[in-house]
Every structure is written in structure tokens, then in C-alpha cells.
Amino acid sequence: MISLAVNETIARAVEVLRENDHGDYTIPTKGLYPFQWNWDSCLTALGLAHYDEARAWTEIETLFAHQWPDGMVPHIVFHVLNDSYFPGPEVWRTNRPTATSGITQPAVAGFAVRRLFDRAKDKNLAAERARALLPKIDAWHRWFYENRDPRDEGLVAIIHPWESGRDNSIDWDDAFERVPTEGVEPYTRRDTLHADPAHRPTKAQYDRYLWLLQHFRALGWDNAKLHDASPFRIVDPGFNAILIRSAADLADLAKTLGEMGIADANRSRAQKGLSAMERLWSDTYGQYLCLDRATGTLVDSASVGGILPVFSAIPKPRIAAIAATIERIAGKARYIVPSHDLDDPRFDAKRYWRGPVWLVVNYMIADGLAAAGFADVARHISQSSLDLIADSGFAEYYDPLSGEPLGGGRFTWTAAMVIEFLKGER
Ligand code: GLC
């Protein structure tokens, strides 16, 4: 009976993935996001692998085919023309053979590729495909530390909220005060045609997203200049944890495949990042906080970005404290893990990254907790995720209080994560 329901849920998730499949890449959802997104694709590959391993490798290879010569992997690849999304290629003007955006996204590829390899039924195929991706992912990691950690502090900064993947988090509010809006070219948003404006970022935030974009464009998208020239430079613990986990996973995979140079370089990136991460710990909140690199201060904002570090090999007492924080939050939210602490007056149950639950984040948190031996909290998170699907379908994100589905529907990475929660072995 139970396994019948499981099989049916997996079949429905596969249906979503197939609907959004464009042959060699998958769009996040129709209308709202009609191109290829960086971390969406890497996490989606895990879901694809359950029914087509070759197709899963292709998903990541397609993304890396559009890596920049300096090593950056852009956050969007505009494979086709489609005016249902703004800002499109005519705004970014990055001057690439295939149009891309000019900023990046969380570096989850190293983790995804290792997981694909470890689970592969066809080991020869996996070794061949992984070997070709290794130097590309390594170049991306090198790019991060060279361009986003120019003072060699061990942690990288994001220079645009969209890079974090948590677009309108409360974490960015204070730093955003420093971002001007003068000179922003007139524009028409498209996202609000596809999703309820009350569930999306505000106009004031969009103005600043676009100011930063225009500022970087005026600097010719030269990454050697952008970090220091950006008024927005935030060290996000979640973003760094994903990069650290990917570096550690890439190191292990490279070792297995006999690529010792890549293994050593990534092992030391991961170690350095882990010790630098301590600087971001908050005893008050029982989790990590963002660091505003422009002011040198921690950001007073308890978001899921500070819980995500359990995805990397942080010290066990930190993991235990974060597990307790999650359980405390679970006492107030029907579904976990909300993207922001409910005790914060700025918490908003429906507005994108200011409160709602996102399954990709749940997946990474549960994965880290399970690996560190916190099986009960991990199980609680997977169960909450599956309850949301059962109650509300494959939405982009969910209200942690009511479970209401929010944002785009028939969402690719949500479907991929459901398959992972139901089938993936940890
Ligand atoms: C939104 C999300 C981002 C995601 C993208 C495509 O911008 O904030 O994390 O990658 O949509 O799904």
C-alpha cells in the first residue's frame, strides 16, 4: 500500500521533470523561468539519474559548456529567445557566444557530480563523464577564491543577491540600503505576470538588483574588478558551505580518479573555508550569520543561510546546536525548515525567501544532518517535505504555517528533490 503511494509520487515527479526537459537541459518551470539555471540543473541531475543516468550527466555538461573563459559558471544560460522572463540577454549584454547572465550561483556541481558517480550503475560511463567535468568544476572553484576572496580570508563573497540563490532574503536588507537606484533604466517585470506579486520580491528590491547589474555591466563584466567595485559584498555561510562541501566532494572524486592535483587543491580550499567559517558563528542564535564584508560586521538576521552549513563538515557541536535550533523552529512552524526564523518581526510566511520552505534547502540540510548522525531531525525534515508534496503538489516554495503552495507550479527541482527524498540512499 505504502510503496504503491511512493511509486505513484515518484511517477508524478518524473512527469514534471519530463515536461520541463528541453533535451539537454531542464527549465525550472514554464513561464516564470524558461531557461537553464545553474544550481537548479545540478540538483535536478540527481532526480534525472534515477531513470536516465546519461541524461543526468548531460544536464551538468550543458551548463559547463557555457562556463566563462575565466572559470565562472553563469547563473542563467539563455539557450533560446523567450520574452516571458526579465532581465533577458539584452539587459545583461555579457557578449558570450550563447547569451548568459554575468553573475554566478551556489556551487553545488561538485557535490552533485560526486553523488552521480557514487550511485552510478554504469561506472565506466560515470568515470568518463566525471573525468571530463573535474577540471571544469575545479576551475570554477579556483575562480571563486581568486575573484571573490581577493584578500585570501578563506570565504567568498557574493556581489548580487541573485548569486546566493536566496534572492530577497532578509539577510540582504541592511546592505541593500547602500545600493543606490539612481540611473536604473526603465523596465517592466515579467515575474509578476506568472506569480502573485505578494509572494515575490518588491519593486524597491528589483530596482537595486538592476542597479547592481548595470554597474557590473558598465565595468565590462570584468571579474577582476567587480568584487571591490560592488557596494554589496556579503559572505553568506550557506553559500560558502555549499562551495566547501563541493570542494571536499570534488577532492574525493578526483582522488578516486587519480587526479591528485585537483584533489589536493580542493581539499585545502575546503579545510581553509571550514576554519574561516567559525568567524560567522552566533551563540545567541545557535546558528551562523552572514558577514557584511563592506562593514566587517555580522548581519543580525537568522535565516536558513546560517543553518545550511550542516551540509559541510563543520564541528559536531555546531551541528548539534543547529539541530536544536531547527527543533525549536519546528515548535512554531507546521512545516520545516522555513527560510527565516519565525521570531523575527520581518518574517513573512509567503514572500519568497523571507519565510517560505524550499525543498532544495531542506534536502541539503537533511543530507548533512543524516551524515553527521542526527537521523531524527533529518527524518523530520524529509517527512515535512513529503507532507508538503502530498498536501500541495510540486510548487516552487511553501508557506511554513499553512503549507499553501506558492510561486511557480510544476517545479523541476522540487520534483527532483521528492525523488531524492523517496529513493536516494544517504
Ligand atoms: C529564483 C530562486 C533561485 C532559483 C531560480 C530558478 O531566482 O531564488 O534560487 O535558482 O529562481 O528556479
CSV table of N, CA and C in Angstrom, one decimal, residues 228-332:
chain,number,residue,atom,x,y,z
A,228,ASP,N,35.6,44.3,-5.6
A,228,ASP,CA,35.9,45.6,-4.9
A,228,ASP,C,35.0,46.7,-5.3
A,229,ALA,N,34.5,46.7,-6.5
A,229,ALA,CA,33.7,47.8,-7.0
A,229,ALA,C,32.2,47.7,-6.6
A,230,SER,N,31.8,46.5,-5.9
A,230,SER,CA,30.4,46.4,-5.6
A,230,SER,C,30.1,46.9,-4.2
A,231,PRO,N,29.1,47.7,-4.0
A,231,PRO,CA,28.7,48.2,-2.7
A,231,PRO,C,28.1,47.0,-1.9
A,232,PHE,N,27.7,46.0,-2.6
A,232,PHE,CA,27.1,44.8,-1.9
A,232,PHE,C,28.1,43.6,-2.0
A,233,ARG,N,28.7,43.3,-0.8
A,233,ARG,CA,29.6,42.2,-0.7
A,233,ARG,C,29.3,41.5,0.6
A,234,ILE,N,28.7,40.3,0.5
A,234,ILE,CA,28.2,39.6,1.7
A,234,ILE,C,28.8,38.2,1.7
A,235,VAL,N,29.3,37.8,2.8
A,235,VAL,CA,29.8,36.4,3.0
A,235,VAL,C,28.7,35.6,3.6
A,236,ASP,N,28.1,34.8,2.8
A,236,ASP,CA,26.9,34.0,3.2
A,236,ASP,C,27.3,32.6,3.6
A,237,PRO,N,27.1,32.3,4.9
A,237,PRO,CA,27.5,31.0,5.4
A,237,PRO,C,27.0,29.8,4.6
A,238,GLY,N,25.7,29.9,4.1
A,238,GLY,CA,25.2,28.8,3.3
A,238,GLY,C,25.9,28.6,2.0
A,239,PHE,N,26.1,29.8,1.3
A,239,PHE,CA,26.7,29.8,0.1
A,239,PHE,C,28.2,29.2,0.2
A,240,ASN,N,28.9,29.6,1.2
A,240,ASN,CA,30.2,29.1,1.4
A,240,ASN,C,30.2,27.6,1.8
A,241,ALA,N,29.2,27.2,2.6
A,241,ALA,CA,29.1,25.8,3.0
A,241,ALA,C,28.9,24.9,1.7
A,242,ILE,N,28.1,25.3,0.8
A,242,ILE,CA,27.9,24.5,-0.4
A,242,ILE,C,29.2,24.4,-1.2
A,243,LEU,N,29.9,25.5,-1.3
A,243,LEU,CA,31.2,25.5,-2.0
A,243,LEU,C,32.2,24.6,-1.3
A,244,ILE,N,32.2,24.7,0.0
A,244,ILE,CA,33.1,23.9,0.8
A,244,ILE,C,32.8,22.4,0.6
A,245,ARG,N,31.5,22.0,0.7
A,245,ARG,CA,31.1,20.6,0.5
A,245,ARG,C,31.5,20.2,-0.9
A,246,SER,N,31.2,21.0,-1.9
A,246,SER,CA,31.6,20.6,-3.3
A,246,SER,C,33.1,20.5,-3.4
A,247,ALA,N,33.9,21.3,-2.8
A,247,ALA,CA,35.3,21.2,-2.9
A,247,ALA,C,35.8,19.9,-2.3
A,248,ALA,N,35.2,19.6,-1.1
A,248,ALA,CA,35.6,18.3,-0.4
A,248,ALA,C,35.2,17.1,-1.3
A,249,ASP,N,34.0,17.2,-1.8
A,249,ASP,CA,33.5,16.0,-2.7
A,249,ASP,C,34.3,15.9,-3.9
A,250,LEU,N,34.6,17.1,-4.5
A,250,LEU,CA,35.5,17.0,-5.7
A,250,LEU,C,36.8,16.4,-5.4
A,251,ALA,N,37.4,16.8,-4.2
A,251,ALA,CA,38.7,16.2,-3.8
A,251,ALA,C,38.6,14.7,-3.8
A,252,ASP,N,37.5,14.2,-3.1
A,252,ASP,CA,37.4,12.7,-3.0
A,252,ASP,C,37.3,12.1,-4.4
A,253,LEU,N,36.4,12.7,-5.2
A,253,LEU,CA,36.2,12.1,-6.5
A,253,LEU,C,37.5,12.1,-7.4
A,254,ALA,N,38.2,13.3,-7.3
A,254,ALA,CA,39.5,13.4,-8.0
A,254,ALA,C,40.5,12.4,-7.6
A,255,LYS,N,40.5,12.1,-6.3
A,255,LYS,CA,41.4,11.1,-5.8
A,255,LYS,C,41.1,9.7,-6.3
A,256,THR,N,39.8,9.4,-6.3
A,256,THR,CA,39.4,8.1,-6.9
A,256,THR,C,39.8,8.0,-8.3
A,257,LEU,N,39.7,9.1,-9.1
A,257,LEU,CA,40.0,9.0,-10.5
A,257,LEU,C,41.5,9.3,-10.8
A,258,GLY,N,42.3,9.4,-9.7
A,258,GLY,CA,43.8,9.6,-9.9
A,258,GLY,C,44.2,11.0,-10.3
A,259,GLU,N,43.4,12.0,-10.1
A,259,GLU,CA,43.7,13.4,-10.4
A,259,GLU,C,44.2,14.1,-9.1
A,260,MET,N,45.5,13.8,-8.7
A,260,MET,CA,45.9,14.2,-7.4
A,260,MET,C,46.0,15.8,-7.3
A,261,GLY,N,46.4,16.4,-8.3
A,261,GLY,CA,46.5,17.9,-8.3
A,261,GLY,C,45.1,18.5,-7.9
A,262,ILE,N,44.1,18.1,-8.6
A,262,ILE,CA,42.8,18.6,-8.3
A,262,ILE,C,42.3,18.2,-6.9
A,263,ALA,N,42.7,17.0,-6.5
A,263,ALA,CA,42.3,16.5,-5.2
A,263,ALA,C,42.9,17.4,-4.1
A,264,ASP,N,44.2,17.7,-4.2
A,264,ASP,CA,44.9,18.4,-3.2
A,264,ASP,C,44.4,19.9,-3.1
A,265,ALA,N,44.2,20.5,-4.3
A,265,ALA,CA,43.8,21.9,-4.3
A,265,ALA,C,42.4,22.0,-3.6
A,266,ASN,N,41.5,21.1,-3.9
A,266,ASN,CA,40.2,21.2,-3.4
A,266,ASN,C,40.1,20.9,-1.9
A,267,ARG,N,40.9,19.9,-1.5
A,267,ARG,CA,41.0,19.5,-0.1
A,267,ARG,C,41.4,20.8,0.7
A,268,SER,N,42.4,21.5,0.2
A,268,SER,CA,42.9,22.6,1.0
A,268,SER,C,41.9,23.8,1.0
A,269,ARG,N,41.2,24.0,-0.1
A,269,ARG,CA,40.1,25.0,-0.1
A,269,ARG,C,39.1,24.7,0.9
A,270,ALA,N,38.7,23.4,1.0
A,270,ALA,CA,37.6,23.1,1.9
A,270,ALA,C,38.1,23.3,3.4
A,271,GLN,N,39.3,22.9,3.6
A,271,GLN,CA,39.8,23.0,5.0
A,271,GLN,C,39.9,24.5,5.4
A,272,LYS,N,40.4,25.3,4.5
A,272,LYS,CA,40.6,26.7,4.9
A,272,LYS,C,39.2,27.3,5.1
A,273,GLY,N,38.3,27.0,4.2
A,273,GLY,CA,36.9,27.5,4.4
A,273,GLY,C,36.3,27.1,5.7
A,274,LEU,N,36.5,25.9,6.1
A,274,LEU,CA,35.9,25.4,7.3
A,274,LEU,C,36.4,26.1,8.5
A,275,SER,N,37.7,26.4,8.6
A,275,SER,CA,38.2,27.1,9.7
A,275,SER,C,37.8,28.6,9.7
A,276,ALA,N,37.7,29.2,8.5
A,276,ALA,CA,37.3,30.6,8.4
A,276,ALA,C,35.8,30.7,8.8
A,277,MET,N,35.0,29.7,8.6
A,277,MET,CA,33.6,29.7,8.9
A,277,MET,C,33.3,30.0,10.4
A,278,GLU,N,34.2,29.6,11.2
A,278,GLU,CA,34.0,29.9,12.7
A,278,GLU,C,33.7,31.3,13.0
A,279,ARG,N,34.3,32.2,12.2
A,279,ARG,CA,34.1,33.7,12.4
A,279,ARG,C,32.6,34.1,12.3
A,280,LEU,N,31.8,33.2,11.7
A,280,LEU,CA,30.4,33.6,11.4
A,280,LEU,C,29.4,33.0,12.4
A,281,TRP,N,30.0,32.3,13.4
A,281,TRP,CA,29.1,31.6,14.4
A,281,TRP,C,28.4,32.6,15.4
A,282,SER,N,27.2,32.4,15.7
A,282,SER,CA,26.5,33.2,16.7
A,282,SER,C,25.9,32.3,17.8
A,283,ASP,N,26.4,32.4,19.0
A,283,ASP,CA,25.8,31.7,20.1
A,283,ASP,C,24.4,32.1,20.4
A,284,THR,N,24.2,33.4,20.2
A,284,THR,CA,22.8,33.9,20.5
A,284,THR,C,21.8,33.2,19.7
A,285,TYR,N,22.0,33.0,18.4
A,285,TYR,CA,21.0,32.4,17.5
A,285,TYR,C,21.2,30.9,17.4
A,286,GLY,N,22.3,30.4,17.9
A,286,GLY,CA,22.5,28.9,17.7
A,286,GLY,C,22.6,28.5,16.2
A,287,GLN,N,23.3,29.4,15.4
A,287,GLN,CA,23.5,29.2,14.0
A,287,GLN,C,24.5,30.2,13.5
A,288,TYR,N,24.9,30.1,12.2
A,288,TYR,CA,25.8,31.0,11.6
A,288,TYR,C,25.0,32.2,11.1
A,289,LEU,N,25.8,33.3,10.9
A,289,LEU,CA,25.2,34.6,10.4
A,289,LEU,C,26.0,35.0,9.2
A,290,CYS,N,25.4,35.9,8.3
A,290,CYS,CA,26.2,36.5,7.2
A,290,CYS,C,27.1,37.5,7.8
A,291,LEU,N,28.2,37.7,7.0
A,291,LEU,CA,29.2,38.8,7.3
A,291,LEU,C,29.1,39.8,6.2
A,292,ASP,N,28.9,41.1,6.6
A,292,ASP,CA,28.9,42.1,5.6
A,292,ASP,C,30.4,42.6,5.4
A,293,ARG,N,30.9,42.2,4.3
A,293,ARG,CA,32.3,42.4,4.1
A,293,ARG,C,32.7,43.9,3.9
A,294,ALA,N,31.7,44.7,3.5
A,294,ALA,CA,31.9,46.1,3.4
A,294,ALA,C,32.0,46.8,4.7
A,295,THR,N,31.4,46.3,5.7
A,295,THR,CA,31.4,47.0,7.1
A,295,THR,C,32.2,46.1,8.1
A,296,GLY,N,32.4,44.9,7.7
A,296,GLY,CA,33.2,44.0,8.7
A,296,GLY,C,32.3,43.5,9.8
A,297,THR,N,31.0,43.6,9.7
A,297,THR,CA,30.1,43.2,10.8
A,297,THR,C,29.2,42.0,10.5
A,298,LEU,N,28.8,41.3,11.5
A,298,LEU,CA,27.9,40.2,11.3
A,298,LEU,C,26.5,40.8,11.1
A,299,VAL,N,25.7,40.2,10.2
A,299,VAL,CA,24.3,40.7,9.9
A,299,VAL,C,23.3,40.1,10.9
A,300,ASP,N,22.6,40.9,11.5
A,300,ASP,CA,21.6,40.4,12.6
A,300,ASP,C,20.4,39.9,11.9
A,301,SER,N,20.5,38.7,11.4
A,301,SER,CA,19.4,38.1,10.6
A,301,SER,C,19.5,36.6,10.6
A,302,ALA,N,18.6,35.9,11.3
A,302,ALA,CA,18.7,34.5,11.4
A,302,ALA,C,17.9,33.8,10.3
A,303,SER,N,18.6,33.5,9.2
A,303,SER,CA,18.0,32.9,8.1
A,303,SER,C,18.5,31.5,7.9
A,304,VAL,N,17.9,30.8,6.9
A,304,VAL,CA,18.3,29.4,6.7
A,304,VAL,C,19.7,29.3,6.1
A,305,GLY,N,20.2,30.5,5.6
A,305,GLY,CA,21.6,30.5,5.2
A,305,GLY,C,22.6,30.2,6.3
A,306,GLY,N,22.2,30.4,7.5
A,306,GLY,CA,23.0,30.1,8.6
A,306,GLY,C,22.8,28.7,9.2
A,307,ILE,N,21.8,28.0,8.6
A,307,ILE,CA,21.5,26.6,9.1
A,307,ILE,C,22.2,25.6,8.1
A,308,LEU,N,22.2,26.1,6.8
A,308,LEU,CA,22.8,25.3,5.7
A,308,LEU,C,24.2,24.8,5.9
A,309,PRO,N,25.0,25.5,6.7
A,309,PRO,CA,26.4,24.9,6.9
A,309,PRO,C,26.5,23.5,7.4
A,310,VAL,N,25.4,22.9,7.9
A,310,VAL,CA,25.4,21.5,8.3
A,310,VAL,C,25.7,20.6,7.1
A,311,PHE,N,25.6,21.2,5.9
A,311,PHE,CA,25.8,20.5,4.7
A,311,PHE,C,27.4,20.2,4.5
A,312,SER,N,28.2,21.0,5.2
A,312,SER,CA,29.6,20.8,5.1
A,312,SER,C,30.1,20.3,6.5
A,313,ALA,N,31.4,19.9,6.5
A,313,ALA,CA,31.9,19.2,7.7
A,313,ALA,C,32.3,20.2,8.9
A,314,ILE,N,31.3,21.0,9.3
A,314,ILE,CA,31.5,21.9,10.4
A,314,ILE,C,31.7,21.0,11.7
A,315,PRO,N,32.2,21.6,12.8
A,315,PRO,CA,32.4,20.8,14.0
A,315,PRO,C,31.1,20.3,14.6
A,316,LYS,N,31.2,19.1,15.1
A,316,LYS,CA,30.0,18.3,15.6
A,316,LYS,C,29.2,19.2,16.6
A,317,PRO,N,29.8,19.9,17.6
A,317,PRO,CA,29.0,20.7,18.5
A,317,PRO,C,28.1,21.8,17.8
A,318,ARG,N,28.6,22.3,16.7
A,318,ARG,CA,27.9,23.3,15.9
A,318,ARG,C,26.7,22.6,15.2
A,319,ILE,N,26.9,21.4,14.7
A,319,ILE,CA,25.8,20.7,14.1
A,319,ILE,C,24.7,20.4,15.2
A,320,ALA,N,25.1,20.0,16.4
A,320,ALA,CA,24.2,19.7,17.4
A,320,ALA,C,23.4,21.0,17.8
A,321,ALA,N,24.1,22.1,17.8
A,321,ALA,CA,23.4,23.4,18.2
A,321,ALA,C,22.4,23.7,17.1
A,322,ILE,N,22.8,23.5,15.8
A,322,ILE,CA,21.8,23.8,14.7
A,322,ILE,C,20.7,22.9,14.7
A,323,ALA,N,20.9,21.6,15.0
A,323,ALA,CA,19.8,20.6,15.1
A,323,ALA,C,18.8,21.1,16.2
A,324,ALA,N,19.3,21.6,17.3
A,324,ALA,CA,18.4,22.1,18.3
A,324,ALA,C,17.6,23.3,17.9
A,325,THR,N,18.3,24.2,17.1
A,325,THR,CA,17.7,25.4,16.6
A,325,THR,C,16.5,25.0,15.7
A,326,ILE,N,16.8,24.0,14.8
A,326,ILE,CA,15.7,23.5,13.9
A,326,ILE,C,14.5,23.0,14.7
A,327,GLU,N,14.8,22.2,15.7
A,327,GLU,CA,13.7,21.7,16.5
A,327,GLU,C,12.9,22.8,17.2
A,328,ARG,N,13.6,23.8,17.7
A,328,ARG,CA,12.9,25.0,18.3
A,328,ARG,C,12.0,25.6,17.3
A,329,ILE,N,12.5,25.8,16.1
A,329,ILE,CA,11.7,26.4,15.0
A,329,ILE,C,10.5,25.5,14.7
A,330,ALA,N,10.7,24.2,14.7
A,330,ALA,CA,9.7,23.2,14.4
A,330,ALA,C,8.5,23.3,15.4
A,331,GLY,N,8.8,23.9,16.6
A,331,GLY,CA,7.7,24.1,17.5
A,331,GLY,C,6.8,25.2,17.1
A,332,LYS,N,7.2,26.0,16.2
A,332,LYS,CA,6.4,27.2,15.8
A,332,LYS,C,5.8,27.1,14.4
